[in-house]
Coordinates of C-alpha atoms in Angstrom, one line a residue:
M605 CA -104.5 146.1 12.1
K606 CA -104.6 148.6 14.9
R607 CA -105.6 145.9 17.3
I608 CA -102.7 143.6 16.2
L609 CA -100.3 146.6 16.6
L610 CA -101.6 147.3 20.1
I611 CA -101.2 143.6 21.1
L612 CA -97.7 143.7 19.7
I613 CA -96.8 146.8 21.8
I614 CA -98.2 145.2 24.9
V615 CA -96.2 142.0 24.3
L616 CA -93.0 143.9 23.7
W617 CA -93.7 146.0 26.9
Q618 CA -94.3 142.9 28.9
S619 CA -91.1 141.4 27.6
V620 CA -89.1 144.5 28.8
V621 CA -90.8 144.2 32.2
W622 CA -90.1 140.5 32.5
A623 CA -86.5 140.7 31.2
Q624 CA -85.2 142.1 34.4
I625 CA -84.6 141.1 38.0
S626 CA -85.3 143.2 41.1
V627 CA -82.7 142.6 43.7
K628 CA -83.6 143.5 47.3
G629 CA -81.4 143.2 50.3
K630 CA -80.1 144.6 53.5
I631 CA -76.5 145.9 54.3
T632 CA -75.2 145.6 57.8
D633 CA -72.0 146.1 59.7
V634 CA -70.3 143.3 61.6
N635 CA -72.6 143.9 64.6
G636 CA -75.8 143.5 62.5
K637 CA -76.7 147.2 62.4
G638 CA -78.0 148.6 59.1
V639 CA -75.5 150.8 57.2
E640 CA -77.1 153.9 55.7
Y641 CA -76.4 155.4 52.3
V642 CA -74.2 152.6 50.8
S643 CA -73.7 153.0 47.1
V644 CA -74.9 149.8 45.3
G645 CA -74.0 149.4 41.6
V646 CA -74.1 147.0 38.7
D647 CA -72.4 148.4 35.6
S648 CA -74.0 151.9 35.2
L649 CA -77.1 150.9 37.3
F650 CA -77.0 152.6 40.7
T651 CA -78.9 153.0 43.9
I652 CA -78.2 153.8 47.6
S653 CA -79.3 152.0 50.8
D654 CA -81.8 153.8 53.1
V655 CA -81.2 154.8 56.7
D656 CA -81.8 151.2 57.8
G657 CA -79.5 149.6 55.2
Y658 CA -82.2 148.3 52.9
F659 CA -82.0 148.7 49.1
E660 CA -83.6 147.6 45.9
L661 CA -82.0 147.7 42.4
K662 CA -83.8 146.7 39.2
I663 CA -81.4 145.0 36.7
P664 CA -82.3 144.6 33.1
D665 CA -81.5 141.3 31.3
G666 CA -77.9 141.2 30.0
H667 CA -76.2 142.9 33.0
T668 CA -74.2 140.2 34.8
A669 CA -71.3 142.3 36.2
P670 CA -70.5 142.0 40.0
M671 CA -72.7 144.0 42.3
I672 CA -70.4 146.5 44.1
F673 CA -71.1 148.0 47.6
H674 CA -69.2 151.1 48.5
H675 CA -69.1 153.4 51.5
I676 CA -66.1 155.4 52.7
S677 CA -66.3 154.0 56.2
Y678 CA -66.3 150.3 55.1
R679 CA -64.3 148.0 52.8
T680 CA -65.7 147.8 49.3
Q681 CA -67.4 144.4 48.7
Q682 CA -68.5 142.7 45.5
L683 CA -71.1 140.0 44.9
P684 CA -71.0 137.9 41.7
F685 CA -74.1 137.6 39.5
D686 CA -74.8 134.0 40.5
T687 CA -75.1 135.3 44.1
Y688 CA -77.6 138.1 43.5
K689 CA -79.5 136.8 40.5
S690 CA -82.0 135.1 42.9
G691 CA -83.2 138.6 43.8
S692 CA -82.4 138.6 47.5
V693 CA -79.1 139.3 49.2
S694 CA -77.7 140.0 52.7
V695 CA -74.4 141.9 52.8
K696 CA -72.1 142.4 55.8
L697 CA -69.5 145.2 55.5
E698 CA -66.3 145.4 57.5
E699 CA -65.0 148.8 58.7
D700 CA -62.3 150.2 56.6
I701 CA -59.2 151.7 58.2
Y702 CA -57.6 154.8 56.6
N703 CA -54.1 156.1 57.5
L704 CA -55.4 159.5 58.3
S705 CA -53.0 162.3 59.2
N706 CA -52.4 163.0 62.8
V707 CA -53.7 166.3 64.2
I708 CA -50.8 168.7 64.9
I709 CA -50.6 169.9 68.5
S710 CA -49.5 173.4 69.1
N711 CA -48.9 175.5 72.2
K712 CA -50.0 178.7 70.4
E713 CA -53.4 180.1 71.0
L714 CA -55.3 179.3 67.8
K715 CA -58.1 181.5 66.4
E716 CA -60.7 180.2 64.0
K717 CA -60.6 181.9 60.6
T718 CA -61.9 181.3 57.1
I719 CA -59.4 178.9 55.4
S720 CA -61.2 178.6 52.0
H721 CA -63.6 181.0 50.4
K722 CA -66.6 180.2 48.1
G723 CA -65.2 182.1 45.1
F724 CA -66.9 184.7 42.9
K725 CA -70.7 184.5 42.4
A726 CA -71.6 183.1 39.0
P727 CA -74.9 183.5 37.1
G728 CA -77.1 180.5 37.5
D729 CA -76.9 177.7 40.1
V730 CA -76.3 174.0 40.6
G731 CA -79.3 171.8 41.0
F732 CA -80.4 168.2 41.6
N733 CA -83.9 167.6 40.2
N734 CA -86.5 164.9 40.7
I735 CA -84.1 162.2 41.9
R736 CA -84.1 159.9 45.0
N737 CA -80.3 159.7 44.9
S738 CA -77.8 161.3 42.6
I739 CA -75.4 159.4 40.4
Y740 CA -73.2 162.6 40.4
E741 CA -71.1 164.3 43.1
I742 CA -69.9 167.9 42.6
G743 CA -67.8 170.4 44.5
P744 CA -64.8 172.7 44.6
I745 CA -61.0 171.9 44.5
V746 CA -58.9 173.3 47.4
N747 CA -55.1 173.9 47.1
N748 CA -53.5 174.5 50.5
K749 CA -50.7 176.9 51.4
N750 CA -50.7 175.9 55.1
N751 CA -51.8 173.0 57.3
Y752 CA -55.4 173.5 58.3
L753 CA -57.8 171.8 60.8
V754 CA -61.3 172.1 59.4
R755 CA -64.0 173.0 62.0
S756 CA -67.0 173.9 59.8
F757 CA -68.4 174.2 56.2
N758 CA -70.7 176.9 55.0
F759 CA -73.0 177.0 52.0
K760 CA -76.4 178.4 50.9
V761 CA -79.4 176.5 49.6
E762 CA -81.1 178.6 46.9
E763 CA -84.2 176.5 46.7
C764 CA -85.5 173.2 48.1
T765 CA -88.9 171.8 47.1
Y766 CA -88.3 168.2 48.3
S767 CA -90.4 167.3 51.3
Y768 CA -87.1 165.8 52.6
C769 CA -83.6 165.6 51.2
T770 CA -80.3 164.3 52.6
V771 CA -77.0 165.7 51.3
R772 CA -73.6 164.1 51.8
I773 CA -70.3 165.9 52.0
I774 CA -66.9 164.0 51.7
V775 CA -63.5 165.6 51.6
Y776 CA -60.9 163.8 49.5
E777 CA -57.2 164.1 49.1
V778 CA -56.4 164.2 45.3
N779 CA -53.3 162.5 43.9
D780 CA -53.2 162.1 40.1
K781 CA -57.1 162.1 40.2
K782 CA -57.1 159.3 42.7
L783 CA -59.4 160.3 45.5
T784 CA -58.8 159.2 49.1
P785 CA -61.2 160.3 51.9
V786 CA -59.6 162.3 54.7
Q787 CA -62.4 161.5 57.2
H788 CA -63.8 158.3 58.7
K789 CA -67.4 159.1 58.1
P790 CA -69.3 161.3 55.6
I791 CA -71.1 164.4 56.8
Y792 CA -74.9 164.1 56.3
I793 CA -77.2 167.2 56.3
D794 CA -81.0 166.9 56.2
F795 CA -83.0 169.5 54.3
S796 CA -86.7 170.1 53.5
D797 CA -88.8 172.7 51.7
K798 CA -88.7 174.7 55.0
K799 CA -84.9 175.1 54.8
Q800 CA -84.4 177.1 51.6
F801 CA -83.0 180.5 50.9
T802 CA -80.7 180.3 53.9
E803 CA -77.0 180.0 54.8
H804 CA -76.0 176.8 56.5
T805 CA -73.0 176.3 58.8
I806 CA -72.2 172.6 59.4
E807 CA -69.9 171.8 62.3
V808 CA -67.7 168.8 61.7
K809 CA -67.7 166.0 64.3
E810 CA -64.2 164.6 63.7
D811 CA -60.9 166.2 63.0
I812 CA -60.3 166.9 59.3
L813 CA -56.7 167.9 58.6
L814 CA -55.7 169.4 55.3
K815 CA -51.9 169.2 54.7
K816 CA -49.8 172.0 53.2
N817 CA -49.2 172.0 49.4
Q818 CA -51.8 169.2 49.0
K819 CA -54.8 169.3 46.7
Y820 CA -58.3 168.4 48.0
Y821 CA -61.8 167.9 46.6
I822 CA -65.0 168.5 48.5
G823 CA -67.7 166.3 47.0
L824 CA -71.4 167.0 47.6
A825 CA -74.2 164.6 46.5
V826 CA -77.8 164.0 47.2
V827 CA -78.1 160.5 48.8
S828 CA -81.8 160.4 49.7
S829 CA -84.9 162.4 48.9
S830 CA -88.7 162.2 48.5
G831 CA -88.1 161.8 44.8
K832 CA -90.1 164.7 43.5
G833 CA -88.7 168.1 43.9
T834 CA -85.5 170.1 43.5
I835 CA -82.6 171.4 45.5
H836 CA -80.5 174.2 44.1
F837 CA -77.2 175.8 45.3
P838 CA -75.8 179.1 44.0
A839 CA -72.9 178.6 41.6
Y840 CA -69.5 180.3 42.0
I841 CA -66.5 180.8 39.7
R842 CA -64.1 178.3 41.2
K843 CA -62.3 175.2 39.9
G844 CA -64.1 172.1 40.8
Y845 CA -64.9 168.5 39.8
V846 CA -68.1 166.6 38.9
R847 CA -67.7 162.8 39.5
N848 CA -69.8 159.9 38.3
L849 CA -70.3 157.7 41.4
T850 CA -70.8 154.6 39.3
S851 CA -67.9 154.8 36.8
G852 CA -65.6 157.0 38.9
K853 CA -65.0 159.3 36.0
I854 CA -64.1 162.9 36.9
K855 CA -64.5 166.1 34.8
K856 CA -63.1 169.5 35.6
L857 CA -65.5 172.4 36.0
P858 CA -64.8 176.2 35.8
A859 CA -67.7 176.9 38.3
T860 CA -69.2 174.8 41.1
I861 CA -71.1 174.8 44.3
G862 CA -70.0 177.6 46.7
L863 CA -68.5 175.9 49.8
S864 CA -66.4 177.8 52.3
M865 CA -64.5 176.3 55.3
K866 CA -63.5 177.7 58.6
G867 CA -60.9 176.3 61.0
F868 CA -57.4 176.7 62.4
V869 CA -54.1 177.3 60.7
F870 CA -51.0 175.4 62.0

């Protein structure tokens, strides 16, 4: 009887393994260069391309929704099930063009200052544990009283035990929970177990303009890691969002990652 049960378990396990497809592919731009950290999803299944644009997504039987490729610098693309069910795909993304706000030019001498504080320190922290890429994005909400030109972000890593870890920051304009990026490219920061317990100041490489009386959301997510380890950030009392990157669902939070910004006031 035990032997029959064991055989039955093995057969059922093999059925689960066989009843899925493993889709592999490469994502490139129009010039044939691999596009890094593209979100690839089918229903609630999710992965991210590596630094060369390669990805792999295992899809259990019964999931036949379109495969969606999303990156803020490129136009979102979809592939029908009949295209990717063979297990091999090649995707070419076209650059997306956002109507970003023009930088305001002023004759006044501008001095850099803190334009958004972290908030009040809360007990505990915010962590991403044992993942290669996170399905969630988290960060603070910013309400502006002036026009700001962001020059840098500052935050602390409480602990990092990944041998390597890449974090992504995107600033979004919020209109009725619709999120629109205000930058052409995400900000990527590399960490390792040698970069913990320290404050980090990240200089921005493009102009990020935040408009007066407008709400913004700063989203932080882990897009690549060694898979085993953890990265933790101190938590602060400050309104924020956590967003599911596959479904797009957003939930408000009373505490979040402590991110401050410096820049110029116009």
